[in-house]
Coordinates of C-alpha atoms and ligand atoms in Angstrom, one line a residue:
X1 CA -31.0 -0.4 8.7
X2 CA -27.5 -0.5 9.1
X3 CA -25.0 1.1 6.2
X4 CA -21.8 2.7 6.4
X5 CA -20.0 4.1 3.6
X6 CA -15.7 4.4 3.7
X7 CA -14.6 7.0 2.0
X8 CA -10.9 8.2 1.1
X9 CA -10.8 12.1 2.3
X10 CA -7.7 13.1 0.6
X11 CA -5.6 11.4 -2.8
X12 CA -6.2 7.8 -1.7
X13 CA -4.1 5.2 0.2
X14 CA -5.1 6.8 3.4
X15 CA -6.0 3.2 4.6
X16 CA -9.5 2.4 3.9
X17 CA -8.5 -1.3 3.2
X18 CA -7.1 -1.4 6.8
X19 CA -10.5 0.3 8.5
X20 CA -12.8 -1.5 5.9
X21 CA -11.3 -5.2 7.2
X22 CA -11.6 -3.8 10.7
X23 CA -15.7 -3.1 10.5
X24 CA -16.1 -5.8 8.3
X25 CA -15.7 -8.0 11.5
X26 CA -19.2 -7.0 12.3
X27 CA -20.7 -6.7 8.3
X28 CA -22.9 -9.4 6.7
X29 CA -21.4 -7.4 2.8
X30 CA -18.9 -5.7 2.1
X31 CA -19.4 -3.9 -1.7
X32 CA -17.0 -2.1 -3.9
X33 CA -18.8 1.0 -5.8
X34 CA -17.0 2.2 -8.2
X35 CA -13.3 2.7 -9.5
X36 CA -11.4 -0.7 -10.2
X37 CA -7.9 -2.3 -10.5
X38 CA -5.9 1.0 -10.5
X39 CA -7.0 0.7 -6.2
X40 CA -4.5 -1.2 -4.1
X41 CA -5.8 -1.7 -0.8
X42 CA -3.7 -3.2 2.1
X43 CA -5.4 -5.5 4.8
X44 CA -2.9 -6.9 7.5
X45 CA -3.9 -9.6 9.9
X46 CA -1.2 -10.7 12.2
X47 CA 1.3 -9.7 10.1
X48 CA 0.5 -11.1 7.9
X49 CA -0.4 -8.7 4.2
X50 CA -3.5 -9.1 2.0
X51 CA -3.2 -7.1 -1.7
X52 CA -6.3 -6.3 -2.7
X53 CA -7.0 -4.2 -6.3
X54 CA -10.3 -6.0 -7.2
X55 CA -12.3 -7.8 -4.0
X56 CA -13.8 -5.9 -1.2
X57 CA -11.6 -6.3 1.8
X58 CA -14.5 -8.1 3.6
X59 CA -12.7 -11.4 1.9
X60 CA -11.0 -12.5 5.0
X61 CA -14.1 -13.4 6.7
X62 CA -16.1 -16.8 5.9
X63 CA -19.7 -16.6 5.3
X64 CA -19.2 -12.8 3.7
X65 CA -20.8 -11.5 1.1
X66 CA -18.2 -9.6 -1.1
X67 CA -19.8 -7.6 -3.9
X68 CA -18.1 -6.0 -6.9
X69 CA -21.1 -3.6 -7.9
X70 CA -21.9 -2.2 -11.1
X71 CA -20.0 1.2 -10.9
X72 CA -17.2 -0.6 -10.7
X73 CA -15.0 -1.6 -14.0
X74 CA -13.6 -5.2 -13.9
X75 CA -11.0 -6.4 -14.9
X76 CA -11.5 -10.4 -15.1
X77 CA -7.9 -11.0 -15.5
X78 CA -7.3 -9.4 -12.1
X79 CA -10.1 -10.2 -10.4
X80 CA -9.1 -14.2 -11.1
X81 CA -6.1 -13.8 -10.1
X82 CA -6.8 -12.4 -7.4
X83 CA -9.3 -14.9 -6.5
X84 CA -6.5 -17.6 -6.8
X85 CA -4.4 -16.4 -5.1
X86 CA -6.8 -15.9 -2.2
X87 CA -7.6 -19.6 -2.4
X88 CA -4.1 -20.8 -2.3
X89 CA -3.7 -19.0 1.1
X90 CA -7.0 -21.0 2.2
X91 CA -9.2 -18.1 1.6
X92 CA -12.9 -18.9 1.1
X93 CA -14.1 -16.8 -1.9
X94 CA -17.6 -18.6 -2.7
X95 CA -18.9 -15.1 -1.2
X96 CA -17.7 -13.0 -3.9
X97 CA -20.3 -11.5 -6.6
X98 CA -19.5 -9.3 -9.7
X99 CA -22.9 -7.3 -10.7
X100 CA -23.8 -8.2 -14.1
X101 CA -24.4 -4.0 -14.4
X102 CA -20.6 -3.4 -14.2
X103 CA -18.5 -2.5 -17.3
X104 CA -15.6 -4.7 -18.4
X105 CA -11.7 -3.7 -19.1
X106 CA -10.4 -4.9 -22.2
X107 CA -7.0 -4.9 -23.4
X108 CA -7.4 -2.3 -25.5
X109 CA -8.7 -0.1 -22.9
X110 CA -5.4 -0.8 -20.6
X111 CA -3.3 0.0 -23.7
X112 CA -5.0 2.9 -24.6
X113 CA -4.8 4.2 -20.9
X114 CA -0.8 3.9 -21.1
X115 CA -0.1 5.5 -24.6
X116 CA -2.7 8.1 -24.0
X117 CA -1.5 9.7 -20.9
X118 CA 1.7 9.6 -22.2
X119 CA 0.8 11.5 -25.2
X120 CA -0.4 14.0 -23.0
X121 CA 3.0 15.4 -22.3
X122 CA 3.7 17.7 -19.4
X123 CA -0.6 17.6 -19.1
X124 CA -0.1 13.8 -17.6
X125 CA -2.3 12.4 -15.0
X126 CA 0.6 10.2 -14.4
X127 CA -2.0 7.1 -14.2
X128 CA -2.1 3.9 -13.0
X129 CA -2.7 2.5 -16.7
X130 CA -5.0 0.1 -15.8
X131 CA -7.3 1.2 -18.4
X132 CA -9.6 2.8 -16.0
X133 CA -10.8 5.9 -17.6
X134 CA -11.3 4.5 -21.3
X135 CA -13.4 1.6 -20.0
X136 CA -15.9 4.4 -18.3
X137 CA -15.3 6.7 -21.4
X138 CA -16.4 3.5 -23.5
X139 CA -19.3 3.3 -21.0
X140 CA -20.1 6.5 -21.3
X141 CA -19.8 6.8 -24.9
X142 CA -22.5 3.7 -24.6
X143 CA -19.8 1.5 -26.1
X144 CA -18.7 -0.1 -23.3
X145 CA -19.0 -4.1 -22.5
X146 CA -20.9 -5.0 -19.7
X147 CA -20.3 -8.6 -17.9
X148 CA -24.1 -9.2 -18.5
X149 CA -22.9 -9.0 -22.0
X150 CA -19.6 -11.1 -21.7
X151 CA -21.6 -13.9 -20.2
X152 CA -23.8 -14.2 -23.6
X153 CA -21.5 -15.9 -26.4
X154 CA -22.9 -14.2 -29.6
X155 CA -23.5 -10.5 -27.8
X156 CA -19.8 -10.3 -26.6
X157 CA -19.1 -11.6 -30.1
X158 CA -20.6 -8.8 -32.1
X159 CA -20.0 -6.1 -29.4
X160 CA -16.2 -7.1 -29.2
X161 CA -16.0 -6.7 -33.2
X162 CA -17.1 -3.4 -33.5
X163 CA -15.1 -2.0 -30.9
X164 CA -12.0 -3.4 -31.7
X165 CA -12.8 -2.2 -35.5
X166 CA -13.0 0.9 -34.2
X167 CA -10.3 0.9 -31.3
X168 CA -7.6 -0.8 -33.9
X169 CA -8.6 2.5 -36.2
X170 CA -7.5 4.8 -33.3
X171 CA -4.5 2.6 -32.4
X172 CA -3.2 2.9 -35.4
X173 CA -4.1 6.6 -36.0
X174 CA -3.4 8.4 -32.9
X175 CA -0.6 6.2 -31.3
X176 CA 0.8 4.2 -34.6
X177 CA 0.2 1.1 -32.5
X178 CA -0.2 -2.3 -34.5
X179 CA -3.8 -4.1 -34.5
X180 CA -5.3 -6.0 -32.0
X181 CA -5.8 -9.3 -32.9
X182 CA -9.5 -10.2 -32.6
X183 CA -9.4 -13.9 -31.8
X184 CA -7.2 -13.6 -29.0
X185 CA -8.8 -11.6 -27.1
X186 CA -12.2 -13.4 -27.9
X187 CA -10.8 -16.5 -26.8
X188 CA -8.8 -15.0 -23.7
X189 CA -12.3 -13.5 -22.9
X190 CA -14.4 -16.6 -23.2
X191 CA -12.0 -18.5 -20.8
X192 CA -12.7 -15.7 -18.1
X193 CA -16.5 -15.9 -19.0
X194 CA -17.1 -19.2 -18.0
X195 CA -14.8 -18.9 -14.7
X196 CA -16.5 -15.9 -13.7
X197 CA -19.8 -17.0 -14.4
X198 CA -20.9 -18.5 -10.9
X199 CA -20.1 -15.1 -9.3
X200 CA -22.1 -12.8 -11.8
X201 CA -25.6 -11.9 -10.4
X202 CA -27.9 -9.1 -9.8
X203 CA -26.1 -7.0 -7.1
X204 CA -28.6 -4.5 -6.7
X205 CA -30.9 -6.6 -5.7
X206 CA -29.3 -8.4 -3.8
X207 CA -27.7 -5.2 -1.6
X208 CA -30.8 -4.4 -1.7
X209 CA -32.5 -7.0 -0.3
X210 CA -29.9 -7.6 2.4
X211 CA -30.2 -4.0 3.7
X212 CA -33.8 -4.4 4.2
X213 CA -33.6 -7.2 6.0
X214 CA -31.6 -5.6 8.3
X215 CA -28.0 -6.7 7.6
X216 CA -24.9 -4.8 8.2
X217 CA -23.5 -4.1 4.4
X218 CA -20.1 -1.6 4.1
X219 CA -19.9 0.1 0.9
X220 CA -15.4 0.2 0.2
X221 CA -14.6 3.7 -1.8
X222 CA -11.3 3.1 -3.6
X223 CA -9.6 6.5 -4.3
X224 CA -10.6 9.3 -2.2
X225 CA -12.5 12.5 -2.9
X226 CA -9.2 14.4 -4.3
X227 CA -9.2 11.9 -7.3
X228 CA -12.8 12.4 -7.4
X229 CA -13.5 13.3 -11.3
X230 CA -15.8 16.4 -10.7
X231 CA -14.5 17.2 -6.9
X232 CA -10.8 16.4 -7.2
X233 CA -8.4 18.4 -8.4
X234 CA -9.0 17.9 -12.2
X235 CA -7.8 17.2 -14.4
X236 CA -5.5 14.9 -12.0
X237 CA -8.2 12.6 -11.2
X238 CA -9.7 9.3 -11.7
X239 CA -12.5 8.3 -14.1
X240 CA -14.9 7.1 -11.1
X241 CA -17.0 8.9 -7.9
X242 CA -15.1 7.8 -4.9
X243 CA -17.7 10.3 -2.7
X244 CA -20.5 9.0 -0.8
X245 CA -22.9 9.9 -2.9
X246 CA -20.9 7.3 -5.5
X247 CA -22.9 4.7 -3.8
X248 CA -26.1 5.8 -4.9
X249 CA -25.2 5.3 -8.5
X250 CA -22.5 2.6 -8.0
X251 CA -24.3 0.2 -6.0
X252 CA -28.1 1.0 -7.2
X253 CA -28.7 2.1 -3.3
X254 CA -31.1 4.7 -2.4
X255 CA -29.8 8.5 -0.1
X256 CA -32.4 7.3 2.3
X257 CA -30.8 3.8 2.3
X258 CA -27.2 5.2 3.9
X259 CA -26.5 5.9 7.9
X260 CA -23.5 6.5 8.1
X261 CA -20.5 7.8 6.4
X262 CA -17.0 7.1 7.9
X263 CA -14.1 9.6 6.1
X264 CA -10.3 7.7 6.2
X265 CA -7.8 10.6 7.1
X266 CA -4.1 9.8 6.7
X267 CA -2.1 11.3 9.9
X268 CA -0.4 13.4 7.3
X269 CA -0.7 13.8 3.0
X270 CA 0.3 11.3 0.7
X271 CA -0.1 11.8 -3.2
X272 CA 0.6 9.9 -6.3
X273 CA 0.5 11.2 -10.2
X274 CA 0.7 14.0 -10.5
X275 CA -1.5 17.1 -10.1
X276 CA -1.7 20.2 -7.1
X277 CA -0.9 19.2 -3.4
X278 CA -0.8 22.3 -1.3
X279 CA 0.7 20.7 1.9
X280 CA 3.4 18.7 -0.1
X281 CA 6.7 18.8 1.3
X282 CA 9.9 18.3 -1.0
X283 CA 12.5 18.6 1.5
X284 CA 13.8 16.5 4.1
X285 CA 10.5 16.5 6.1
X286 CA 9.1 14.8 3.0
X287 CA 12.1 12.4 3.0
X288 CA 11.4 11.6 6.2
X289 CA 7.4 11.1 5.9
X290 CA 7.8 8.7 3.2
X291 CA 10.8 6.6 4.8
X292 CA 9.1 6.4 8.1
X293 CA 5.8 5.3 6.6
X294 CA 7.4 3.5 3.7
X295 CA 5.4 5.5 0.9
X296 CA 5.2 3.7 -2.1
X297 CA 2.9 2.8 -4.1
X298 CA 0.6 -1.4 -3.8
X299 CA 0.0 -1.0 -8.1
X300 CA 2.9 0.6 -9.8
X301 CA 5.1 0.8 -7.0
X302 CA 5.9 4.5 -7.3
X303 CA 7.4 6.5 -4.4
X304 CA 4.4 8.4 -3.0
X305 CA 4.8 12.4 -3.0
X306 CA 4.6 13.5 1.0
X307 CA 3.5 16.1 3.3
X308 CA 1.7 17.6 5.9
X309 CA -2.0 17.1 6.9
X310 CA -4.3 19.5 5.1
X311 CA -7.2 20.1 7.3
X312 CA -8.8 21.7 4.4
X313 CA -9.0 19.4 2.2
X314 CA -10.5 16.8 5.0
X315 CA -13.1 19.9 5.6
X316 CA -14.1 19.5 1.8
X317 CA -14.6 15.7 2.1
X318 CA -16.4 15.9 5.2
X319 CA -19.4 18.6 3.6
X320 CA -19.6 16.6 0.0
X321 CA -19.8 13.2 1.7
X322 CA -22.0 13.7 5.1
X323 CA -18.9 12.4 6.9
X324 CA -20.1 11.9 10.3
X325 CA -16.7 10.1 12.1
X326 CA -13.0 10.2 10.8
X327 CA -11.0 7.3 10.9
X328 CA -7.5 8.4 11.7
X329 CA -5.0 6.1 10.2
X330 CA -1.1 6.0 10.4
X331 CA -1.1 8.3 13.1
X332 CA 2.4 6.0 14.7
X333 CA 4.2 6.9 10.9
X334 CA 4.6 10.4 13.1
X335 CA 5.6 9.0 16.6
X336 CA 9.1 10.0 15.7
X337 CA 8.6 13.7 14.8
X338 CA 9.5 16.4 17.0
X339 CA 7.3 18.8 15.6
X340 CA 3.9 18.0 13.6
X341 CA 2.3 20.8 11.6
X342 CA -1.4 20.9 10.3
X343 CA -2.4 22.9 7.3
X344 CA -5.7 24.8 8.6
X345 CA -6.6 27.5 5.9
X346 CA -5.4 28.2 2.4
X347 CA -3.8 32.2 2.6
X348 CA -5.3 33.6 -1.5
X349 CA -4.2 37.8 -1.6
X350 CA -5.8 39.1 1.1
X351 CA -7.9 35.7 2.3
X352 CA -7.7 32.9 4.3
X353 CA -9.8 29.7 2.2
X354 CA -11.4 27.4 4.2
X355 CA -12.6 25.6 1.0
X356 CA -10.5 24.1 -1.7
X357 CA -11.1 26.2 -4.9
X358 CA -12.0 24.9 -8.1
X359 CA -9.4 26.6 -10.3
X360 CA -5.9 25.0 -10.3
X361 CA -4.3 28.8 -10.8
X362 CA -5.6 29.3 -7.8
X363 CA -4.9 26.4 -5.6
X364 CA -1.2 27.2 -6.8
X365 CA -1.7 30.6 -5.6
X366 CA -2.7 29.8 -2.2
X367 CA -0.3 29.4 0.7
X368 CA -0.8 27.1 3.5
X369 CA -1.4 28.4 6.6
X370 CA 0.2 25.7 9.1
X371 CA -0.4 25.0 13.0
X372 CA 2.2 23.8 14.9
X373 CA 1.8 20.8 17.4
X374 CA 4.6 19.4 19.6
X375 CA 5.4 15.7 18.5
X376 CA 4.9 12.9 21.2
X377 CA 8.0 11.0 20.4
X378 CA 7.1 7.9 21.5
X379 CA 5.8 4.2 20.3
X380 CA 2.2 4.2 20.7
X381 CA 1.5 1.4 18.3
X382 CA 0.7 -0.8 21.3
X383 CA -1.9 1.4 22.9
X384 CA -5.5 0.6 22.9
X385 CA -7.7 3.3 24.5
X386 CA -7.9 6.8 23.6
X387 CA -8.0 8.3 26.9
X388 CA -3.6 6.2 26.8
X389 CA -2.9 8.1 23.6
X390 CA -0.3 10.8 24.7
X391 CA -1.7 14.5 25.3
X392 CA 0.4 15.4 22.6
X393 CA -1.1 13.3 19.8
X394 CA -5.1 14.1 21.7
X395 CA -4.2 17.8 21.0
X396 CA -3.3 16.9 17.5
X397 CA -6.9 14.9 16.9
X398 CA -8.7 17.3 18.4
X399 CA -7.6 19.9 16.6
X400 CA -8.3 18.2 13.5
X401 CA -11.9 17.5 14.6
X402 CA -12.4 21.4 15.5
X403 CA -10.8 22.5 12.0
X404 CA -12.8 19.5 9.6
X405 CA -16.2 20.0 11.9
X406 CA -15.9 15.9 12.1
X407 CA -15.5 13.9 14.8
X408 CA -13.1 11.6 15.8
X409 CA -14.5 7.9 15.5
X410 CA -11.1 5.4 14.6
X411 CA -8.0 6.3 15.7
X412 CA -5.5 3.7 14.2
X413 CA -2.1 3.2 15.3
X414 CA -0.5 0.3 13.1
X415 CA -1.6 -1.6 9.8
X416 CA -2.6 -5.0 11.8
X417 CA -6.5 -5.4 12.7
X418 CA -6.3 -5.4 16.3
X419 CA -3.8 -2.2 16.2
X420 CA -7.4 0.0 15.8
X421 CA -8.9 2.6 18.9
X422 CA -12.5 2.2 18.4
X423 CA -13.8 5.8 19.9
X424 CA -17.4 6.0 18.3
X425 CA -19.6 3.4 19.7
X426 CA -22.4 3.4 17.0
X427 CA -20.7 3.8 13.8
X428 CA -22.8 0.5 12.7
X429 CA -26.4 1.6 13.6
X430 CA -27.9 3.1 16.8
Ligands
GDP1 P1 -6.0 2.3 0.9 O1 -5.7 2.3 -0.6 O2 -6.7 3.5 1.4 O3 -6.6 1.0 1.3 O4 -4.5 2.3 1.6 P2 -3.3 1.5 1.2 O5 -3.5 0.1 1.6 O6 -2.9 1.7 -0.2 O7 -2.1 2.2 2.1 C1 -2.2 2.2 3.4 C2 -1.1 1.4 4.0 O8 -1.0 1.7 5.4 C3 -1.2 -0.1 4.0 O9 0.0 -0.7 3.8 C4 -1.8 -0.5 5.3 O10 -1.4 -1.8 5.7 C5 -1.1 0.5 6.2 N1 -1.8 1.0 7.4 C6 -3.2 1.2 7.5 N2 -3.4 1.8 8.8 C7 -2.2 1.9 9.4 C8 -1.8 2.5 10.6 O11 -2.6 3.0 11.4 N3 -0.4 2.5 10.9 C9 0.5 2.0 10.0 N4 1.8 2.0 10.3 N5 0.1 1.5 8.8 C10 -1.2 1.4 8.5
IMO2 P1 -6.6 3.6 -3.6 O1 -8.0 2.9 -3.6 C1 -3.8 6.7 -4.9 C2 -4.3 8.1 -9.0 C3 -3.3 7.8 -10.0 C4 -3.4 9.0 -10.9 C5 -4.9 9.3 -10.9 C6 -5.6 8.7 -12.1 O2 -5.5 2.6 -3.3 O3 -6.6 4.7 -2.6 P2 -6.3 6.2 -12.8 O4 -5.4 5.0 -13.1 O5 -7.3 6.0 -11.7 O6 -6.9 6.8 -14.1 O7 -5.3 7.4 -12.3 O8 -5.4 8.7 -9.7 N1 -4.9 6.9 -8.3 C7 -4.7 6.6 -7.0 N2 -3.8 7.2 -6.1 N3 -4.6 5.6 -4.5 C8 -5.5 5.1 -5.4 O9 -6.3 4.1 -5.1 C9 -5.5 5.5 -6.7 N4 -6.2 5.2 -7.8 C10 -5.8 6.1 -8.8 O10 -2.0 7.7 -9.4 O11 -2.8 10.2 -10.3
MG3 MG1 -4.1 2.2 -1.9

């Protein structure tokens, strides 16, 4: 057997695009779990940048299966375009398939997403309005529309009707919003139907099947375990279980079916949306973070809020997901610093938290307590072994392995493939 779950460790865009393309190199599937187009994954092969929101960044290899499994919510429109425009750039895509589990986004749910959140007032998530969290309230609600059900004419039909009875009601009611008009979506709908069609199978057999027979699969987390609905910092979360126990659920995989668990760790903190962020720095440090590592966000193109590492938080990640190797990404962003600091306990009265408490009156209570580590201020984008990386930037790792408990298995020093330090021999197997 040979599994690996990626997982984001802190509010997403740590780079799990970046390390997913990287192991993929060695994966038979690649398969996306939960979340759906509000992700924006970047994969950069010489130099040259791959968007991702929908696929699994296993899409760059031929001969890959890339699987969209049922926790995830799809939205067809994206995922054909982005299936376009992967074959205009020569991509082969015959690999991809969409589980007929998985629920659908409607335009109704992308609308409600954006008028909702805003309605919300100060209490905004700040979303990516990609209807996210209405398609898996609609799921939840056991309302939802599941491809399984788009792909049958007269089911879609009658399931469409009803909702959109009832979603024009609260359009109208709760936002003043004019009606939906039925046959347009329908039609728009059936059109993506029949393109999507030779993609939509059983995923969990399949996933299953494959890791049985001994294949290398990579189960992609989109968000990270900050966004997490019940271990983030809600209410500023997403709809979906980006942990790594999301698998189990989101891909119909078995506990006993996972090896191993790789955690992305940015070099430092990135946020969007809004909601806590202990380490967060708005001051010129910040400024600096996000102009050095060009902070902004791949869906809504939002500056990303910046800070500090927050070892906690990685800590927390590490004991809900079984994370047995970090992948350290964007550690060059800081090659021009002078001084680096790492946040390695929350200070609450008279404690030090080395846990990220559940109460947000709380978390705004607490006080960073912050490590200092001389910067190495120099380019190490081009290096390749770990035992090159300066002494400056081992301290720096090593001190984050001590503080999380987790070892140090990637250590990535620039967004291309090949700019990756493999330190873990046997994250796949063995
Ligand atoms: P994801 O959502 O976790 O996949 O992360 P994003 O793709 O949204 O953001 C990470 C960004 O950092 C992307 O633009 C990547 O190409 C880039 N990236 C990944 N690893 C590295 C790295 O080690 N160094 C630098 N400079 N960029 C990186
Ligand atoms: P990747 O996979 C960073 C944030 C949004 C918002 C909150 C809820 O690229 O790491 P949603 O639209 O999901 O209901 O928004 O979650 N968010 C992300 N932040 N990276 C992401 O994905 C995110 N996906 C959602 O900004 O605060
Ligand atoms: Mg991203």
């Amino acid at each position: 057997m040979s599994t690996v779950v990626i997982t984001g460790t802190q509010w997403g865009d740590e780079g799990k695009g970046k390390i997913v393309d990287y192991l993929a190199q060695q994966a038979e599937t690649v398969v996306r779990f939960q979340g759906g187009s509000n992700a924006g994954h970047t994969v950069m092969v010489n130099g040259e940048a791959y968007k991702l929101r929908q696929l699994p960044s296993g899409i760059l290899y031929e001969g890959t299966h890339n699987v969209i499994g049922n926790g995830v919510v799809v939205d067809p429109e994206v995922v054909l375009q982005e299936m376009e425009g992967m074959e205009k750039r020569g991509i082969d895509v015959s690999g991809i398939r969409i589980s007929d589990r998985a629920h659908v986004v409607m335009p109704y749910h992308r609308l409600m997403d954006g008028l909702g959140d805003e309605q919300k007032g100060a209490g905004k998530v700040g979303t990516t309005k990609r209807g996210i969290g209405p398609c898996y309230m609609d799921r939840d609600d056991r309302i939802g529309i599941r491809i399984c059900d788009l792909m049958e004419k007269e089911t879609f039909a009658e399931k469409l009707k009803v909702n959109l009875a009832r979603k024009n009601k609260e359009l109208q009611a709760l936002y003043g919003h004019e009606p939906l008009d039925y046959d347009k979506i329908f039609g728009e709908y059936q059109g993506y139907a029949e393109r999507l069609r030779p993609y939509v199978c059983d995923t969990i057999v399949l996933v299953n099947e494959e890791i049985d027979a001994g294949r290398k699969v990579l189960f992609e987390g989109a968000q990270a375990t900050m966004l997490d609905i019940d271990y983030g910092t809600y209410p500023y979360v997403t709809a979906s279980h980006p942990i790594s126990g999301g698998v189990t659920v989101g891909a119909g995989v078995p506990p006993k079916k996972i090896d191993k668990v790789v955690g992305v760790v940015k070099a430092y903190c990135t946020r969007v949306g809004e909601g806590p962020f202990p380490t967060e720095q708005l001051n010129e440090i910040g400024e600096k973070i996000r102009n050095e590592g060009h902070e902004y966000g791949v869906v809504t193109g939002r500056p990303r809020r910046t800070g500090w590492l927050d070892a906690v938080v990685v800590r927390y990640a590490g004991v809900i997901s079984g994370i047995d190797y970090m992948a350290i990404t964007r550690l060059d962003i800081l090659d021009n610093f002078e001084e680096i600091k790492m946040c390695v306990g929350y200070k609450y009265k008279d404690e030090v938290l080395t846990s990220v408490p559940a109460s947000l009156k709380i978390v705004e209570q607490c006080e960073p307590v912050y490590e200092t580590f001389k910067g190495w201020q120099c380019d190490i984008t081009g290096i390749r072994s770990y035992a090159d990386l300066p002494s400056a930037a081992k301290k720096y790792l090593e001190r984050m392995a001590e503080v999380t408990g987790i070892k140090v298995g990637i250590v990535s020093v620039g967004p291309n493939r090949d700019e990756t330090i493999v330190v873990a021999q046997d994250i796949f197997g063995k």
